[in-house]
PDB file of C-alpha atoms in Angstrom:
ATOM      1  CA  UNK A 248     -30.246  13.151  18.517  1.00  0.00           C
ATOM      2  CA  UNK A 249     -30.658  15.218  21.706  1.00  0.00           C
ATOM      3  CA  UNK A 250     -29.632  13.480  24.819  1.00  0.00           C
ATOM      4  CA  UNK A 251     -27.179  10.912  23.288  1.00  0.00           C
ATOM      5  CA  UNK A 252     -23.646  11.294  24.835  1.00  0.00           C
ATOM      6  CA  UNK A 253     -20.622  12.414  21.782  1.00  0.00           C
ATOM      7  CA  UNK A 254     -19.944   9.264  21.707  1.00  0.00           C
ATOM      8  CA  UNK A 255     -23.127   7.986  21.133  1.00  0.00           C
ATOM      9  CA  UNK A 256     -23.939  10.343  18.576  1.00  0.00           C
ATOM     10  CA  UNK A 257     -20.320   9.603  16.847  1.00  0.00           C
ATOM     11  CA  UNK A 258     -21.342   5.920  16.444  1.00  0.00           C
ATOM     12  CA  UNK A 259     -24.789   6.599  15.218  1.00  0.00           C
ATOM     13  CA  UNK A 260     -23.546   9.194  12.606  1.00  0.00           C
ATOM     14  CA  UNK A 261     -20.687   6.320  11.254  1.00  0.00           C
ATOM     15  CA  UNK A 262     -23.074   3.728  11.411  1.00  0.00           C
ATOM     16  CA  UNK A 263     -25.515   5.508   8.976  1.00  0.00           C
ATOM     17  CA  UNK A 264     -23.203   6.891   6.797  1.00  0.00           C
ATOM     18  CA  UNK A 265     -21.521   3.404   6.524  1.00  0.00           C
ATOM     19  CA  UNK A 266     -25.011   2.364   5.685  1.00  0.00           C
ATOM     20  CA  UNK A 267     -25.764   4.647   3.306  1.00  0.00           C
ATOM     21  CA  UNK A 268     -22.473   3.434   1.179  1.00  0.00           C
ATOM     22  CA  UNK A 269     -23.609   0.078   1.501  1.00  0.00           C
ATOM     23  CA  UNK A 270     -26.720   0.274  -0.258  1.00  0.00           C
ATOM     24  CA  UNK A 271     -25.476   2.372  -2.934  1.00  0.00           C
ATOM     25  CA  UNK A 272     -27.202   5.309  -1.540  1.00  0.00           C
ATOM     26  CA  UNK A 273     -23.895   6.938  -1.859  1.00  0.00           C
ATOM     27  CA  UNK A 274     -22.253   5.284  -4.722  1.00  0.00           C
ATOM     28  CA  UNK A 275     -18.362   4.668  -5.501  1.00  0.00           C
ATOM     29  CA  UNK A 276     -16.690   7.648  -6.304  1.00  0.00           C
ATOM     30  CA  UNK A 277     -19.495   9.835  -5.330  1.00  0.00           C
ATOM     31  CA  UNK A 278     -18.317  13.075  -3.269  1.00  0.00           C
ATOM     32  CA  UNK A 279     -20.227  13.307   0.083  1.00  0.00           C
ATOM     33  CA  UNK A 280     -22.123  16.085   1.123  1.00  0.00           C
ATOM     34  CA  UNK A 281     -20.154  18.648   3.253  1.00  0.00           C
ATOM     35  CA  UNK A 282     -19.699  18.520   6.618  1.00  0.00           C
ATOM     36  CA  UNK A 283     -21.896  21.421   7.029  1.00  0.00           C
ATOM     37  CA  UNK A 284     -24.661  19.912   5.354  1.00  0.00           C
ATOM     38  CA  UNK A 285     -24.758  16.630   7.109  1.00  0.00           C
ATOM     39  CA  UNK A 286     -24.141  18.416  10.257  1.00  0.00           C
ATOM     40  CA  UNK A 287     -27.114  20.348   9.675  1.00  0.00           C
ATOM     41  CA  UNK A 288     -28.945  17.139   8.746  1.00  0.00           C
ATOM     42  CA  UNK A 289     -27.631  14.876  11.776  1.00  0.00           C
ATOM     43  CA  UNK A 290     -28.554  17.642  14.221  1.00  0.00           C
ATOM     44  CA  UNK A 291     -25.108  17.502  15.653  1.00  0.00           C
ATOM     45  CA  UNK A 292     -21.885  19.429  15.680  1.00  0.00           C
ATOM     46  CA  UNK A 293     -19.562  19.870  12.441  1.00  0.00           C
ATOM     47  CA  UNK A 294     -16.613  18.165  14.939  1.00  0.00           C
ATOM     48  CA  UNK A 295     -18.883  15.203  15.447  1.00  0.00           C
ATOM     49  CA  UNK A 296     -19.183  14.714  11.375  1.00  0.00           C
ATOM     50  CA  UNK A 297     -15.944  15.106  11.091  1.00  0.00           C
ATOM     51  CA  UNK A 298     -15.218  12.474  13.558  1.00  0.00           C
ATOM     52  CA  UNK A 299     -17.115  10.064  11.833  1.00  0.00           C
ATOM     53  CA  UNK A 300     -16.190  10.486   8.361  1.00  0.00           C
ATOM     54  CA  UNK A 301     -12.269  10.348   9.703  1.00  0.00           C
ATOM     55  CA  UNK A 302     -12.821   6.778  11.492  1.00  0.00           C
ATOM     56  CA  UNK A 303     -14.054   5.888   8.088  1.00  0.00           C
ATOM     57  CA  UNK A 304     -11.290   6.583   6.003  1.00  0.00           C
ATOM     58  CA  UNK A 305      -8.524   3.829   6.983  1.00  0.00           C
ATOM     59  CA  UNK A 306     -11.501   1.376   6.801  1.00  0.00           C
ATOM     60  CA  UNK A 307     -11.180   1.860   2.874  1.00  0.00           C
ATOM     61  CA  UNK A 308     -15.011   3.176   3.411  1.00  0.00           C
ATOM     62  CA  UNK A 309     -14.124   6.786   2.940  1.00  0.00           C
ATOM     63  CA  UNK A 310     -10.970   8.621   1.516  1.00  0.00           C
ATOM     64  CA  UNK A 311     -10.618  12.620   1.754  1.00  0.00           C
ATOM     65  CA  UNK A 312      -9.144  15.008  -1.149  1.00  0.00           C
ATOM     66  CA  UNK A 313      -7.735  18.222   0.123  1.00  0.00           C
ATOM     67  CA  UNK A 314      -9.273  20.512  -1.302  1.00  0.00           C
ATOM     68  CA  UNK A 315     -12.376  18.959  -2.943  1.00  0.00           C
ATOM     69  CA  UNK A 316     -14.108  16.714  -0.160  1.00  0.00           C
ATOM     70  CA  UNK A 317     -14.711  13.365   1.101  1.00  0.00           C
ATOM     71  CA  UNK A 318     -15.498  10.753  -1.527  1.00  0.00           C
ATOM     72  CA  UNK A 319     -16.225   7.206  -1.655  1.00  0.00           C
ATOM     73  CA  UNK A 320     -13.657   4.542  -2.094  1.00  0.00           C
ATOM     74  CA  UNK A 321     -14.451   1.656  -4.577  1.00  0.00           C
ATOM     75  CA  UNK A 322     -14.664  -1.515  -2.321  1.00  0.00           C
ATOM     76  CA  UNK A 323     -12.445  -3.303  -4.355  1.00  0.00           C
ATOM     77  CA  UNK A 324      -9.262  -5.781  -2.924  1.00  0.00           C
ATOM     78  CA  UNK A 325      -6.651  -7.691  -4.622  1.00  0.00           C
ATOM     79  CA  UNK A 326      -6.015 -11.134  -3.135  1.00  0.00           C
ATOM     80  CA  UNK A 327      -2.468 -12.979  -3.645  1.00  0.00           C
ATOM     81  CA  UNK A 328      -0.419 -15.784  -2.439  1.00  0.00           C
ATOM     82  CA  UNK A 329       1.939 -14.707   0.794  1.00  0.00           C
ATOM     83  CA  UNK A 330       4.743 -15.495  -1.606  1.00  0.00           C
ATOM     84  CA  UNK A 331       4.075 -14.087  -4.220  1.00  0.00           C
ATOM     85  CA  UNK A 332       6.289 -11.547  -4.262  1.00  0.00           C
ATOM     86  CA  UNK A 333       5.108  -9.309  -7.326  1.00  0.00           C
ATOM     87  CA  UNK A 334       8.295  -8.847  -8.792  1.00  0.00           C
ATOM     88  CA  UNK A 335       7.584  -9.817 -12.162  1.00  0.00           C
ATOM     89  CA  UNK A 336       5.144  -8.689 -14.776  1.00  0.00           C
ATOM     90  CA  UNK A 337       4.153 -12.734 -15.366  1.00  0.00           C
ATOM     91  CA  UNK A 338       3.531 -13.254 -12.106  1.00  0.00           C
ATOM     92  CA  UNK A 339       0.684 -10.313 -12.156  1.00  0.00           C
ATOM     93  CA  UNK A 340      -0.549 -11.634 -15.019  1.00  0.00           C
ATOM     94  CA  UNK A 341      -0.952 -15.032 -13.739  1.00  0.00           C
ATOM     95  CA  UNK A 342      -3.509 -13.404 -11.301  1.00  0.00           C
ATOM     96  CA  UNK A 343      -5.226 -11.832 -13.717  1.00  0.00           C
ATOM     97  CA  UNK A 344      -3.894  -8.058 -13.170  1.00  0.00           C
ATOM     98  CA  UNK A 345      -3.010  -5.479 -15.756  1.00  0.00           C
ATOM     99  CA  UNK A 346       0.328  -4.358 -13.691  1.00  0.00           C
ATOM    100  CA  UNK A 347       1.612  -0.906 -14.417  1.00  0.00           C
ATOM    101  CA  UNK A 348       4.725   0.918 -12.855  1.00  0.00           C
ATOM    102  CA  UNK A 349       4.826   4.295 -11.963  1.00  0.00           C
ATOM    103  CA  UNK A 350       8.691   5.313 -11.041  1.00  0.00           C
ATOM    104  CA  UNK A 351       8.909   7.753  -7.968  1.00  0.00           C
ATOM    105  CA  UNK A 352      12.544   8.369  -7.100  1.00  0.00           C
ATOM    106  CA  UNK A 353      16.186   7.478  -7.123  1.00  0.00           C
ATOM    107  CA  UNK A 354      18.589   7.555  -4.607  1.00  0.00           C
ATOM    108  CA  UNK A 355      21.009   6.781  -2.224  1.00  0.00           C
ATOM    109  CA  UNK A 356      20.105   5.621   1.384  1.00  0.00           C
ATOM    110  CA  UNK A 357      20.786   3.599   4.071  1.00  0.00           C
ATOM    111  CA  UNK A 358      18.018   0.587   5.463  1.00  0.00           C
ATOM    112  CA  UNK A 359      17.043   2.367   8.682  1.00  0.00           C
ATOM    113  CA  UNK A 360      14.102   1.074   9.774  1.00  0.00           C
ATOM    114  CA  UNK A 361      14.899  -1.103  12.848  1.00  0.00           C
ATOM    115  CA  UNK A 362      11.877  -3.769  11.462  1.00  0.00           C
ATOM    116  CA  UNK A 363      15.181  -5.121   8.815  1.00  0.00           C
ATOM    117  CA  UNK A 364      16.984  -6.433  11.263  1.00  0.00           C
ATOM    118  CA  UNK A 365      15.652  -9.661  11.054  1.00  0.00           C
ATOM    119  CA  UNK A 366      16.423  -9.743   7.305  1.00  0.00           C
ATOM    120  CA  UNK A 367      20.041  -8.812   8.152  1.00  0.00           C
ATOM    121  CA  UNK A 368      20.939  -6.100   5.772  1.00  0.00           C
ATOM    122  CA  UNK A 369      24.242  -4.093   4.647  1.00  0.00           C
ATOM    123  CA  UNK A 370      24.454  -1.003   7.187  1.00  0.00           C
ATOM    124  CA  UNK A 371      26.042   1.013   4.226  1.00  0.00           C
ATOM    125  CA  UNK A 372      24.658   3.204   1.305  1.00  0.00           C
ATOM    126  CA  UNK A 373      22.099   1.465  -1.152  1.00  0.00           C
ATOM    127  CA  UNK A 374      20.286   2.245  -4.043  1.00  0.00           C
ATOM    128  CA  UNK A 375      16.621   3.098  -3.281  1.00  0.00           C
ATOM    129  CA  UNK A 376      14.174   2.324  -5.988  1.00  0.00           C
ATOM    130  CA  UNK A 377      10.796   4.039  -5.356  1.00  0.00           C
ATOM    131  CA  UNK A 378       7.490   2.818  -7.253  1.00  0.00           C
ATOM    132  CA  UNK A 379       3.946   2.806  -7.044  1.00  0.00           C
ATOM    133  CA  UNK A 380       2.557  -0.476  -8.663  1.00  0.00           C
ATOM    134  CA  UNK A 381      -1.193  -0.247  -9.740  1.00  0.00           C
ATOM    135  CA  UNK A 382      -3.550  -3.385 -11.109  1.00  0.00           C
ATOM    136  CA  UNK A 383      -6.274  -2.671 -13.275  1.00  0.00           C
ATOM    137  CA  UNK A 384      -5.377   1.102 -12.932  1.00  0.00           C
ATOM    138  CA  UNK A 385      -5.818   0.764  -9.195  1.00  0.00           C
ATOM    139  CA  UNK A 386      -2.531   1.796  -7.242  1.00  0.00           C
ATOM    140  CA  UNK A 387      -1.997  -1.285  -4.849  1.00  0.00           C
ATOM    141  CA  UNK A 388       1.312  -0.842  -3.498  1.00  0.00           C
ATOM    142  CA  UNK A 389       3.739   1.568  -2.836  1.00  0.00           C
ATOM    143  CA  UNK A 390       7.452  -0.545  -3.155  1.00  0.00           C
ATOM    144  CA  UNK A 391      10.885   1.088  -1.433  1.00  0.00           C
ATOM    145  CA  UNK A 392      13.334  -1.380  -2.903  1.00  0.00           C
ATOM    146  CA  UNK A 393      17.270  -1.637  -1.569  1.00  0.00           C
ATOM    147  CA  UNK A 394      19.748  -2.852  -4.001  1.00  0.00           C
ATOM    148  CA  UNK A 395      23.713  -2.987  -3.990  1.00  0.00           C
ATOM    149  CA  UNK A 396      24.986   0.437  -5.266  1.00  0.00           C
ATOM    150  CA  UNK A 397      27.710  -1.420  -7.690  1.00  0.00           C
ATOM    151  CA  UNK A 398      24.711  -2.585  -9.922  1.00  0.00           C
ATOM    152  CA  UNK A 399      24.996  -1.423 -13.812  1.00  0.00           C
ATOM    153  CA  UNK A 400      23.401   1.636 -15.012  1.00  0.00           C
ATOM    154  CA  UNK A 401      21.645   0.058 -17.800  1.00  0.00           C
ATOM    155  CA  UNK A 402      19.729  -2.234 -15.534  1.00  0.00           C
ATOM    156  CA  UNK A 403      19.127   0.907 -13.502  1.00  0.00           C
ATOM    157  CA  UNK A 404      17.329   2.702 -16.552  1.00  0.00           C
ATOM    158  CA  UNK A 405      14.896  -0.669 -16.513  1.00  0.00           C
ATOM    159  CA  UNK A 406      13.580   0.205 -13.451  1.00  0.00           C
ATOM    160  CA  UNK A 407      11.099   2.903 -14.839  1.00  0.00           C
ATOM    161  CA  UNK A 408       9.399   0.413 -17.008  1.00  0.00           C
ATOM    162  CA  UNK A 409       9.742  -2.580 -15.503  1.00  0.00           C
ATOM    163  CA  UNK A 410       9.907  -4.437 -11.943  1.00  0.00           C
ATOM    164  CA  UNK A 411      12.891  -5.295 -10.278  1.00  0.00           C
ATOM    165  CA  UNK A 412      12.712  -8.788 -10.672  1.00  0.00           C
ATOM    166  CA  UNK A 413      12.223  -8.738 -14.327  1.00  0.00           C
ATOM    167  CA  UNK A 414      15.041  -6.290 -15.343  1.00  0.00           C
ATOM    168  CA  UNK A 415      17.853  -8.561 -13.119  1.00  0.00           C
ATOM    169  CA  UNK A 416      16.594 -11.845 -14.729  1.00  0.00           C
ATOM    170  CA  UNK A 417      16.429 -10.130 -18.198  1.00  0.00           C
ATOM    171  CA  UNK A 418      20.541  -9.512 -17.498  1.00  0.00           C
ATOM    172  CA  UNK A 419      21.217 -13.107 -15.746  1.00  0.00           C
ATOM    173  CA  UNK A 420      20.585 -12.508 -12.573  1.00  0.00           C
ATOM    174  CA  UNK A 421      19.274 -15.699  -9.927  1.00  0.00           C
ATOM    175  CA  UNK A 422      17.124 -15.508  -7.418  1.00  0.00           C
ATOM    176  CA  UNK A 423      17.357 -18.544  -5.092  1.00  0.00           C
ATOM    177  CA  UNK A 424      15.558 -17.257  -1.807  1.00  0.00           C
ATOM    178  CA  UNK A 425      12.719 -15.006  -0.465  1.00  0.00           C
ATOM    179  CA  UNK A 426      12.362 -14.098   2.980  1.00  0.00           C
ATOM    180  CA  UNK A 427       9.528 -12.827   4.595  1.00  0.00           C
ATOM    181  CA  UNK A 428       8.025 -10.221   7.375  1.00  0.00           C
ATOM    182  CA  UNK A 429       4.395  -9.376   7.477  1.00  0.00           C
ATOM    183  CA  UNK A 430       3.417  -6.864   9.648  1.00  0.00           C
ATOM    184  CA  UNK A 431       1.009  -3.103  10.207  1.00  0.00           C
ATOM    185  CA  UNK A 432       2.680  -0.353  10.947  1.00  0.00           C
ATOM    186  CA  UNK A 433       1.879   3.526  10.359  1.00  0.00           C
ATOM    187  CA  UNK A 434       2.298   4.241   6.397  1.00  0.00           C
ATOM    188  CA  UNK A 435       4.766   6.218   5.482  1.00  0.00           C
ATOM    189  CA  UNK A 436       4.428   9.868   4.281  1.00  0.00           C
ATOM    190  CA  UNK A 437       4.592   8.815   0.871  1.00  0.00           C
ATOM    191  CA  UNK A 438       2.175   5.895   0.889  1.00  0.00           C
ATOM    192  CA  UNK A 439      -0.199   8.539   3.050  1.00  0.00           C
ATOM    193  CA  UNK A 440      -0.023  11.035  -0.272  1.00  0.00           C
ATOM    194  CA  UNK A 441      -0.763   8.177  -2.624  1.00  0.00           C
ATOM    195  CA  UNK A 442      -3.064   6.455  -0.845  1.00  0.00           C
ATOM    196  CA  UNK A 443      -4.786   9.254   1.136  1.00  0.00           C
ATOM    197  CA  UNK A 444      -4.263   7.365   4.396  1.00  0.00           C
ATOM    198  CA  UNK A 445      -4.321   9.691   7.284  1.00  0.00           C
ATOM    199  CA  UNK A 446      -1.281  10.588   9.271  1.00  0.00           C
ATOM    200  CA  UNK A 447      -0.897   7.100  11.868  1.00  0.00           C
ATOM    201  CA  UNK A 448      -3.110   5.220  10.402  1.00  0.00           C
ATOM    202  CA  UNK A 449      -1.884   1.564   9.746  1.00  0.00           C
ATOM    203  CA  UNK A 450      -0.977   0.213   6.422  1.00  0.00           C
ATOM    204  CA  UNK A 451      -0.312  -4.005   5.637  1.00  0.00           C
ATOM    205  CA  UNK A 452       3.540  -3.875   5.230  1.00  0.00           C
ATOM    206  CA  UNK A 453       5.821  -6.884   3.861  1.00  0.00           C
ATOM    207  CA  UNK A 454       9.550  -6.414   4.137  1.00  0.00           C
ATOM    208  CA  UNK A 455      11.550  -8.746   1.986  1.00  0.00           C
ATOM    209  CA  UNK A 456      14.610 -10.040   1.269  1.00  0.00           C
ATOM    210  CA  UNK A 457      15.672 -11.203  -2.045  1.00  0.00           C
ATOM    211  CA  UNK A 458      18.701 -13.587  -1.967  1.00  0.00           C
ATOM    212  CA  UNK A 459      20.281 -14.600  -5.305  1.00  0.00           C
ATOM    213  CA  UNK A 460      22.934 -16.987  -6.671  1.00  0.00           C
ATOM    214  CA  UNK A 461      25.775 -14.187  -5.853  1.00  0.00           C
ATOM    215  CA  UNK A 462      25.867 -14.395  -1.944  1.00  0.00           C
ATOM    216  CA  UNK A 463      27.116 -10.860  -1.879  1.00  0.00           C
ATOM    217  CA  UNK A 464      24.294  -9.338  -3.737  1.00  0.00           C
ATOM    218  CA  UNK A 465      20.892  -9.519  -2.205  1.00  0.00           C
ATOM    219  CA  UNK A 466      17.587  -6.871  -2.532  1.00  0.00           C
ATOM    220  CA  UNK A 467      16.062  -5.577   0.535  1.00  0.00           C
ATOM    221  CA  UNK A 468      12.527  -3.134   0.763  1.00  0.00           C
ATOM    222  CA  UNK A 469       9.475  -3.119   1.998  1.00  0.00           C
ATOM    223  CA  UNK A 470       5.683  -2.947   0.075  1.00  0.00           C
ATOM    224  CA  UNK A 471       2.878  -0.830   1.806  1.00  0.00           C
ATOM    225  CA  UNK A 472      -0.651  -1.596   0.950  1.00  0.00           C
ATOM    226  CA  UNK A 473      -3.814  -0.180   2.515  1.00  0.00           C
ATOM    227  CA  UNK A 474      -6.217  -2.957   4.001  1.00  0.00           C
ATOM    228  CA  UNK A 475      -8.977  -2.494   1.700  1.00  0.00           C
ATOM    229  CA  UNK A 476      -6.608  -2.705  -1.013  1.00  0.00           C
ATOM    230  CA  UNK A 477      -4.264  -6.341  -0.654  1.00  0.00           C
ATOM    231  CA  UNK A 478      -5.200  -9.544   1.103  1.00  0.00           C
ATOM    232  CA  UNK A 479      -2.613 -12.324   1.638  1.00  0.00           C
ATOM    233  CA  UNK A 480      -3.118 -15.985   1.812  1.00  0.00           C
ATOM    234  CA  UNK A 481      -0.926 -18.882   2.229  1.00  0.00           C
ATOM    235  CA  UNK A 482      -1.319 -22.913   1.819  1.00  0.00           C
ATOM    236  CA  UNK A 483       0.701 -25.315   4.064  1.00  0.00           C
ATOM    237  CA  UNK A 484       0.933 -29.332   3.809  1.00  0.00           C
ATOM    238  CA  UNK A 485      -0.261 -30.826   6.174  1.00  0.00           C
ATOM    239  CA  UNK A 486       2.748 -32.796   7.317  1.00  0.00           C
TER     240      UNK A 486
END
């Protein structure tokens, strides 16, 4: 590769690796060989490899254990309705996923990401329900859910089994509304750890707004999903 500018020799390093996943060459779940190595094999610098592998990561080509190397991702991606919230275990089922819940934390925060305004939220304390929600043992989304802090402590001990959704209805609760915001945005620490998205790389984010029958009590939060991960579609009439 002598003579080809960095740039040059980025692309053609990407472009062969990316071919080498796609005809199985290097297979799902198989742990690349080190930088060193393909460095050595490329004829170019370690920084260059490392490039390359790095731009291939938030394409859900590539995804990097500390520690243990750079393996690749199983090209797999869930596709649901853009209302279909995924509140409910029924709901998952309907689309053929085995749903599991994996509870990360409780506690007591205020909404402050500025992207909420439009879904006009409290300004005061909440409770913050953290979860990772998997399909078919594959973790799809990470969830930051806001509810009202006056909610009972029984429903609260649902929450590690169960979504949201299901342990309000399960106590009477009606939901009446959802409203919407689709947008990318740089995933949060957590969603980096459980995902292994690099630091400011993008993530598919929907904030929501969950209005029920009680027009004081509403849940707010926000689902991050890598790209390679969740795909959205929606149907309108044609009136």
């Amino acid at each position: 590769m002598v003579g080809q500018s960095a740039n040059a020799l980025h692309e053609t390093v990407r472009q062969e690796i990316m071919r080498r996943v796609n005809t199985g060459e290097y297979a799902a779940g198989q742990a690349l060989p080190s930088a060193a190595a393909l460095a050595e094999e490329f004829g170019v610098s370690s920084i260059t490899i490392k490039r390359a592998l790095r731009d291939l990561q938030p394409a859900g080509v590539l995804r990097s254990v500390p520690g243990l190397g750079t393996f690749v991702r199983e090209q797999r991606r869930f596709i649901r309705d853009l209302d279909y919230s995924l509140t409910s275990h029924a709901d998952a089922l309907r689309l053929g996923l085995k749903p599991s819940i994996r509870l990360q934390s409780l506690t007591q925060e205020k909404i402050a990401d500025p992207a909420f305004e439009v879904l006009d939220p409290p300004a005061g304390f909440m409770l913050c329900v953290r979860k990772v929600i998997s399909a078919d043992d594959i973790a799809v989304m990470y969830d930051t859910s806001y509810l009202p802090r006056s909610i009972d402590d029984e429903v609260i001990n649902d929450f590690g089994d169960k979504f949201i959704g299901d342990a309000l209805r399960e106590r009477g609760t009606q939901f009446t509304k959802t409203k919407l915001l689709i947008d990318a945005a740089p995933a949060s620490e957590q969603a980096q750890q459980i995902f292994s998205i690099p630091n400011g790389y993008p993530v598919l984010r929907r904030l929501y707004r969950l209005s029920t029958a009680d027009s004081s009590f509403a849940i707010f939060g926000v689902t991050e999903s890598p790209f390679d991960r969740l795909a959205c579609t929606v149907e309108l009439e044609a009136s």
